[in-house]
mmCIF file with all atom_site columns, C-alpha atoms in Angstrom:
data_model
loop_
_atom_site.group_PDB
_atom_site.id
_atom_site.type_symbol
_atom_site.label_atom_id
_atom_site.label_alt_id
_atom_site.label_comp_id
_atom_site.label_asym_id
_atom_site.label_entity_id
_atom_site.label_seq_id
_atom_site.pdbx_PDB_ins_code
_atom_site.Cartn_x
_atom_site.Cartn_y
_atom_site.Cartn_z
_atom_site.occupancy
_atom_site.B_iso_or_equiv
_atom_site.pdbx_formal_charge
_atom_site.auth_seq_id
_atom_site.auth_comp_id
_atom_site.auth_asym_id
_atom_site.auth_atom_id
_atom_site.pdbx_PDB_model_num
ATOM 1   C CA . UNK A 1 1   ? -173.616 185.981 207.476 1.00 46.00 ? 1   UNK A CA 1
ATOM 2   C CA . UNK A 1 2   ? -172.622 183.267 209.426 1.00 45.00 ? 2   UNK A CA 1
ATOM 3   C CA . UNK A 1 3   ? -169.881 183.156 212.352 1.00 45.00 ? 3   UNK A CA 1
ATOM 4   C CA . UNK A 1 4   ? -167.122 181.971 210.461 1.00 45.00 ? 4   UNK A CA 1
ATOM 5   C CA . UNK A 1 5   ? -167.803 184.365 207.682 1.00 41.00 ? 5   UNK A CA 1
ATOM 6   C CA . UNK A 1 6   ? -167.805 187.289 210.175 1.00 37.00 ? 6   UNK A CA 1
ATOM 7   C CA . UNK A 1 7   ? -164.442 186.040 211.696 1.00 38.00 ? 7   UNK A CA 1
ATOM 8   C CA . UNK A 1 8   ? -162.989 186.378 208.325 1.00 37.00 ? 8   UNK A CA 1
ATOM 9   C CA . UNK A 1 9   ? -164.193 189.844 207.399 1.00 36.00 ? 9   UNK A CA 1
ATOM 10  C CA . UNK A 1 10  ? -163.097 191.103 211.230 1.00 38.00 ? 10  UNK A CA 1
ATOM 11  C CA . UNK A 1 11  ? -159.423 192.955 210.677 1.00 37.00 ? 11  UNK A CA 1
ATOM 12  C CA . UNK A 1 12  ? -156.593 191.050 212.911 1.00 39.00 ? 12  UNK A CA 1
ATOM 13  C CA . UNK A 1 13  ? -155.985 193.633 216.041 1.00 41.00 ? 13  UNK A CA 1
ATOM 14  C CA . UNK A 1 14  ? -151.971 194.378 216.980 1.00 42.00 ? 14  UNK A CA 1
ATOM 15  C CA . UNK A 1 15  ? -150.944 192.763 220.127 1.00 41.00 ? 15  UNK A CA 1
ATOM 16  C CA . UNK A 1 16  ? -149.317 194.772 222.139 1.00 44.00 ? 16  UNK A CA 1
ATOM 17  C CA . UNK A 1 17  ? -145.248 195.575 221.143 1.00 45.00 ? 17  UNK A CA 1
ATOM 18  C CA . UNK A 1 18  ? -146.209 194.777 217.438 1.00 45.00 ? 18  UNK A CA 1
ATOM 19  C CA . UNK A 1 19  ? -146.098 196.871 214.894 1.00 47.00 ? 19  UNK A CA 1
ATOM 20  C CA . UNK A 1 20  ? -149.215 197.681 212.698 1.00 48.00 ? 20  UNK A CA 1
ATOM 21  C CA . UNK A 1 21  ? -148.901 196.946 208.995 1.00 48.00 ? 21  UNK A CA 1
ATOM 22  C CA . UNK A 1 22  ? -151.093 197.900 206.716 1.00 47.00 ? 22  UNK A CA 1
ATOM 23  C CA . UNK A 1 23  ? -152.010 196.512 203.275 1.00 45.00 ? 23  UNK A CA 1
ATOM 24  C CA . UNK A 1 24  ? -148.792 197.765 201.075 1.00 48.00 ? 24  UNK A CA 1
ATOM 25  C CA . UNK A 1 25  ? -147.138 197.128 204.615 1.00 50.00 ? 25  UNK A CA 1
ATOM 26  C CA . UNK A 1 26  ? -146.695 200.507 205.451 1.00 48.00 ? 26  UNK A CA 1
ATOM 27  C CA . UNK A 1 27  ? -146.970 201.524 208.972 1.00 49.00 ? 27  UNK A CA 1
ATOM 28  C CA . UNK A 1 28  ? -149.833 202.606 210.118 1.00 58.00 ? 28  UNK A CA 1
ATOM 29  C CA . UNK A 1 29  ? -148.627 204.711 213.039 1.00 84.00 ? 29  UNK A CA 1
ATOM 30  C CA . UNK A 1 30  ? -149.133 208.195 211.802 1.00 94.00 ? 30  UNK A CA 1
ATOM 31  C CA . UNK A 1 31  ? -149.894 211.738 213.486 1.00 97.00 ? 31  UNK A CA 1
ATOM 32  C CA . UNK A 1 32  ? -152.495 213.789 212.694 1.00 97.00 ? 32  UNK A CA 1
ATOM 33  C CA . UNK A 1 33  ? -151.852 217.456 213.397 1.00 98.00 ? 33  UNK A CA 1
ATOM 34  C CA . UNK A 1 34  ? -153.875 220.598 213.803 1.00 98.00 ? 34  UNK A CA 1
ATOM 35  C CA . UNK A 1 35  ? -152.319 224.069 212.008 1.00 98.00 ? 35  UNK A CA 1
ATOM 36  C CA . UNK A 1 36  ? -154.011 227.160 213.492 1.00 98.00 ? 36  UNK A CA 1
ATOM 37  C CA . UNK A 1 37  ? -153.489 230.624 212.792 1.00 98.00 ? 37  UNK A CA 1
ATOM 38  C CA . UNK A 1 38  ? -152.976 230.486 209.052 1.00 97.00 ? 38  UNK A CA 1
ATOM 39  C CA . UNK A 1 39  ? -153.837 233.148 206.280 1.00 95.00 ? 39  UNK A CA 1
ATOM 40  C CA . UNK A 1 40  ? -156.581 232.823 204.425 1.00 94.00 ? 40  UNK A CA 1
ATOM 41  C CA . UNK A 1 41  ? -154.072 233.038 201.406 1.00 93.00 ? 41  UNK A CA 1
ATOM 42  C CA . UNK A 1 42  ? -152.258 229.663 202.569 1.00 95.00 ? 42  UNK A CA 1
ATOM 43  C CA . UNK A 1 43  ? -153.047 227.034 199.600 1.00 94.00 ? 43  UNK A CA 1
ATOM 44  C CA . UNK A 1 44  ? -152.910 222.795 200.764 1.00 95.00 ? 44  UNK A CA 1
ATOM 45  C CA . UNK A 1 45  ? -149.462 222.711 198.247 1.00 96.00 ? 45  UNK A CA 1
ATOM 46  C CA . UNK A 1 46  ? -148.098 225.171 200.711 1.00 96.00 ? 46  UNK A CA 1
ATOM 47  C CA . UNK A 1 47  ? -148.572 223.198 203.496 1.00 96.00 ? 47  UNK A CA 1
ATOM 48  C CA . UNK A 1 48  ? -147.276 219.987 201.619 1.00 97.00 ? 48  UNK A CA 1
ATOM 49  C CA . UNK A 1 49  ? -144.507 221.843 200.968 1.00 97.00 ? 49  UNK A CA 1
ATOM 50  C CA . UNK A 1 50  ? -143.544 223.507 204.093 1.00 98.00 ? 50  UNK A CA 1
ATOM 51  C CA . UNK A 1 51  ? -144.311 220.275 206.439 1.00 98.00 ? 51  UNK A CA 1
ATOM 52  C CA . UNK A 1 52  ? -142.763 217.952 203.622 1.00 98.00 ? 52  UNK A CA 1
ATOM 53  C CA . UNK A 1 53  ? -139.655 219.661 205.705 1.00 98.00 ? 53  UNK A CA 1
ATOM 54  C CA . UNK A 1 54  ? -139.609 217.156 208.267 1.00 97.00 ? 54  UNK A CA 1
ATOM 55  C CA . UNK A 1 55  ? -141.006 213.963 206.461 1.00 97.00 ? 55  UNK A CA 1
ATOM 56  C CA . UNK A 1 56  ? -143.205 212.146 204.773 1.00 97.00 ? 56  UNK A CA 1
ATOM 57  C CA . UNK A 1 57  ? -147.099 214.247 204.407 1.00 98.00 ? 57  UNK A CA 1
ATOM 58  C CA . UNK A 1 58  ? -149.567 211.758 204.317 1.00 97.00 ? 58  UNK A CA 1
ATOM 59  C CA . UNK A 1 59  ? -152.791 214.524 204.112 1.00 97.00 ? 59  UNK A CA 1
ATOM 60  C CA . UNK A 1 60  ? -153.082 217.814 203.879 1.00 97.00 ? 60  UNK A CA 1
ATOM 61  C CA . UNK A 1 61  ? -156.965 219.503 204.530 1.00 97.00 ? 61  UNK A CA 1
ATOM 62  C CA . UNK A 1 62  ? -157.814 222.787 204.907 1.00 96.00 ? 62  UNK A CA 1
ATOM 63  C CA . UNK A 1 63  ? -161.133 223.636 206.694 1.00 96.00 ? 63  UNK A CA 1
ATOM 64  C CA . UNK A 1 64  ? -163.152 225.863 204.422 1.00 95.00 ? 64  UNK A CA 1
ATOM 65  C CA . UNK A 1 65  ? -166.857 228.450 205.795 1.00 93.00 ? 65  UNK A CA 1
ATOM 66  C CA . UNK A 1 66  ? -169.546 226.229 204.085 1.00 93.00 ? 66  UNK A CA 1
ATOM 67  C CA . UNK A 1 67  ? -171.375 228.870 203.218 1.00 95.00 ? 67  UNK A CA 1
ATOM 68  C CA . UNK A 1 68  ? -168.334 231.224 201.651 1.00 93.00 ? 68  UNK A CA 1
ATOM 69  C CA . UNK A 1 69  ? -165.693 228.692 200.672 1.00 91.00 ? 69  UNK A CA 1
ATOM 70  C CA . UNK A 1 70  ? -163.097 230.602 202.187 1.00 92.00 ? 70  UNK A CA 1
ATOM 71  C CA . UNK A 1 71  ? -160.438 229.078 204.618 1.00 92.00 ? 71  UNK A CA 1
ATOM 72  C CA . UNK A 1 72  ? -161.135 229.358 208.429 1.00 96.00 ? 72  UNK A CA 1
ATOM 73  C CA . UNK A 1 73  ? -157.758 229.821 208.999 1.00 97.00 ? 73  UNK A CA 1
ATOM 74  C CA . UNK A 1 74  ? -156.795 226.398 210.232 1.00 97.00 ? 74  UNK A CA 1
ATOM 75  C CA . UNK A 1 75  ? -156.608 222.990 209.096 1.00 97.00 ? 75  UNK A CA 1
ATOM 76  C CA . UNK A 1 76  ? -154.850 219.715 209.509 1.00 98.00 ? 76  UNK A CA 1
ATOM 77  C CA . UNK A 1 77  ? -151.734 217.656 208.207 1.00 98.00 ? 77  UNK A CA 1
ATOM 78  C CA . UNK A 1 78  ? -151.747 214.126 208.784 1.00 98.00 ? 78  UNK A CA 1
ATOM 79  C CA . UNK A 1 79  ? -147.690 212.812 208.778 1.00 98.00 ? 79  UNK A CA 1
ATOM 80  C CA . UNK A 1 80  ? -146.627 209.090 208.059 1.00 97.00 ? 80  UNK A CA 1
ATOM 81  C CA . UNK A 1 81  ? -144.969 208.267 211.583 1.00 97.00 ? 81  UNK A CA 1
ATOM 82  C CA . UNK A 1 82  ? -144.839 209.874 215.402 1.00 97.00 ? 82  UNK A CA 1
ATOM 83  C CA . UNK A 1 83  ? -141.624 211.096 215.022 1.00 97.00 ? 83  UNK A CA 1
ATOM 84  C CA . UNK A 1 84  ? -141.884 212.756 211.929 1.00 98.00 ? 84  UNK A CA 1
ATOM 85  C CA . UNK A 1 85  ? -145.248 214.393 213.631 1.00 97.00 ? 85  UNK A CA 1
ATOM 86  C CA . UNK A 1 86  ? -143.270 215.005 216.462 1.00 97.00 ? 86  UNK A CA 1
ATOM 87  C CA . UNK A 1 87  ? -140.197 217.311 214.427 1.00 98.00 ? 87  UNK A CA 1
ATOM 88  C CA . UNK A 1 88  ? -142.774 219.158 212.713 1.00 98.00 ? 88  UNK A CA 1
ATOM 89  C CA . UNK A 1 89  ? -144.419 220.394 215.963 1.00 98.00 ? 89  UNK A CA 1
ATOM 90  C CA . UNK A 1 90  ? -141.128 221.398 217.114 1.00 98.00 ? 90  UNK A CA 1
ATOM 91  C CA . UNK A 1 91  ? -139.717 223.053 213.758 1.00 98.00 ? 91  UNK A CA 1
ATOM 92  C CA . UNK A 1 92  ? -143.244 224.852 212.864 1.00 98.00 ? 92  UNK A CA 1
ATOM 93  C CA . UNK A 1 93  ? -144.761 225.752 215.987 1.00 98.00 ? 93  UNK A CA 1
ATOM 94  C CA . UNK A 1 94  ? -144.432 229.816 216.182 1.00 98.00 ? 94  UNK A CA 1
ATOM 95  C CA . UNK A 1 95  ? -142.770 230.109 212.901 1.00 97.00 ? 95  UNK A CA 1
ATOM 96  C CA . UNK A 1 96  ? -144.425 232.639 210.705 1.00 96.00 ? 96  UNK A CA 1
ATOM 97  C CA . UNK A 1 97  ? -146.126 231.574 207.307 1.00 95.00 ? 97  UNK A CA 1
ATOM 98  C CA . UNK A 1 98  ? -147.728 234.414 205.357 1.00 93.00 ? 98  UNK A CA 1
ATOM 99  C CA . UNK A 1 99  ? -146.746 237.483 208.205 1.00 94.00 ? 99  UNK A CA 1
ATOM 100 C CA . UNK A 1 100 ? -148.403 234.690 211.106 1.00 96.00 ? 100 UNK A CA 1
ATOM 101 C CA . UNK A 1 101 ? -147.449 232.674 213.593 1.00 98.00 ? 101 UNK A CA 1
ATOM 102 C CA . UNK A 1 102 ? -148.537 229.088 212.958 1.00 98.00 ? 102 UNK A CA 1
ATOM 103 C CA . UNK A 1 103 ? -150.105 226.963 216.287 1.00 98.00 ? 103 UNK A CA 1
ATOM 104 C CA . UNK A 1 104 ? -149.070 223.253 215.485 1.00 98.00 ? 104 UNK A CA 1
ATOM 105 C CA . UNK A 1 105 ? -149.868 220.882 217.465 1.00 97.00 ? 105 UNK A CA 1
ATOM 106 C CA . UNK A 1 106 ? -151.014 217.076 217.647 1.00 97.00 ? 106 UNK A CA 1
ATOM 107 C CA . UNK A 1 107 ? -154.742 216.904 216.656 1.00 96.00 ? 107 UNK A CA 1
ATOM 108 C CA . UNK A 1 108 ? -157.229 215.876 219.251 1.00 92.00 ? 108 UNK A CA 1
ATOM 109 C CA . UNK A 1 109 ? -160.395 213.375 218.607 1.00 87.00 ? 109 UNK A CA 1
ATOM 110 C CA . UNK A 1 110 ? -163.228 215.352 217.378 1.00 80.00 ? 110 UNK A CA 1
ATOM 111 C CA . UNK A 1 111 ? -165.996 215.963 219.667 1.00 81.00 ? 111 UNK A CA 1
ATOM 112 C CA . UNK A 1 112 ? -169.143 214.671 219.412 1.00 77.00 ? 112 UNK A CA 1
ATOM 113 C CA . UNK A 1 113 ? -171.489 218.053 218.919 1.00 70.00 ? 113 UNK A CA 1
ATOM 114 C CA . UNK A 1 114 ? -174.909 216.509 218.875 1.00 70.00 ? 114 UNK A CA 1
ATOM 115 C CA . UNK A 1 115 ? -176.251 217.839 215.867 1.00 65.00 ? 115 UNK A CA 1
ATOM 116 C CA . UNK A 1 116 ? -179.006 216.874 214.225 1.00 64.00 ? 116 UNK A CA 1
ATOM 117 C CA . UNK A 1 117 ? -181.728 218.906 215.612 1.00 64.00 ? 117 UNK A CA 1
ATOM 118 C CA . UNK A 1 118 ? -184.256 217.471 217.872 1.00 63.00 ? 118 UNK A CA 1
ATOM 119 C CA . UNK A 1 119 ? -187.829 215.873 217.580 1.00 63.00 ? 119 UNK A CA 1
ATOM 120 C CA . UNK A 1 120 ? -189.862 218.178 215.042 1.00 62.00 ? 120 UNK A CA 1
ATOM 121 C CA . UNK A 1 121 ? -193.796 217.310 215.684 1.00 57.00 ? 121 UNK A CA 1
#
């Protein structure tokens, strides 16, 4: 590819004070959240539902055993802005959902765990 095609295929960075748009020009400024502490009985639709509360719910994913299917007991919800990521850790943090407490708060960067295995020989 040459140089001017790969300056046209790059995406066009923010500058600083601007405001992201995306494609349909929505913003792209959203919060990712971790939910802890949930039944195994809590469906995604519940989620929606409950977090829907305090905005717009972009995602909803609940993290499932590989092996069995069945939920961990956490997952995360993905919100359209800050703010609205913001209420929802302050209306849903502590408040019970199926007899438990929920743990809400903003989701951190996964971790890089390696993986993989080693050299086999």
């Amino acid at each position: 590819m040459s140089n001017i095609g790969l300056l046209l295929t790059r995406q066009r960075r923010s500058l600083p004070g601007e405001n992201p748009i995306g494609e349909e020009g929505k913003k792209l400024m959203s919060m990712k959240l971790y939910v802890g502490n949930l039944s195994f009985d809590t469906s995604s639709s519940e989620l929606q539902t409950l977090f829907a509360q305090t905005g717009t719910v972009e995602s909803v994913s609940l993290i499932e055993d590989r092996e069995t299917g069945r939920s961990r007991g956490f997952g995360f919800v993905e919100m359209s802005t800050n703010e609205e990521g913001a209420a929802a850790i302050q209306k849903f943090n502590g408040q019970e959902l199926g007899g438990r407490a929920l743990k809400v708060n903003e989701a951190k960067p996964r971790e890089n765990r390696g993986g993989g295995g080693g050299m086999r020989f």
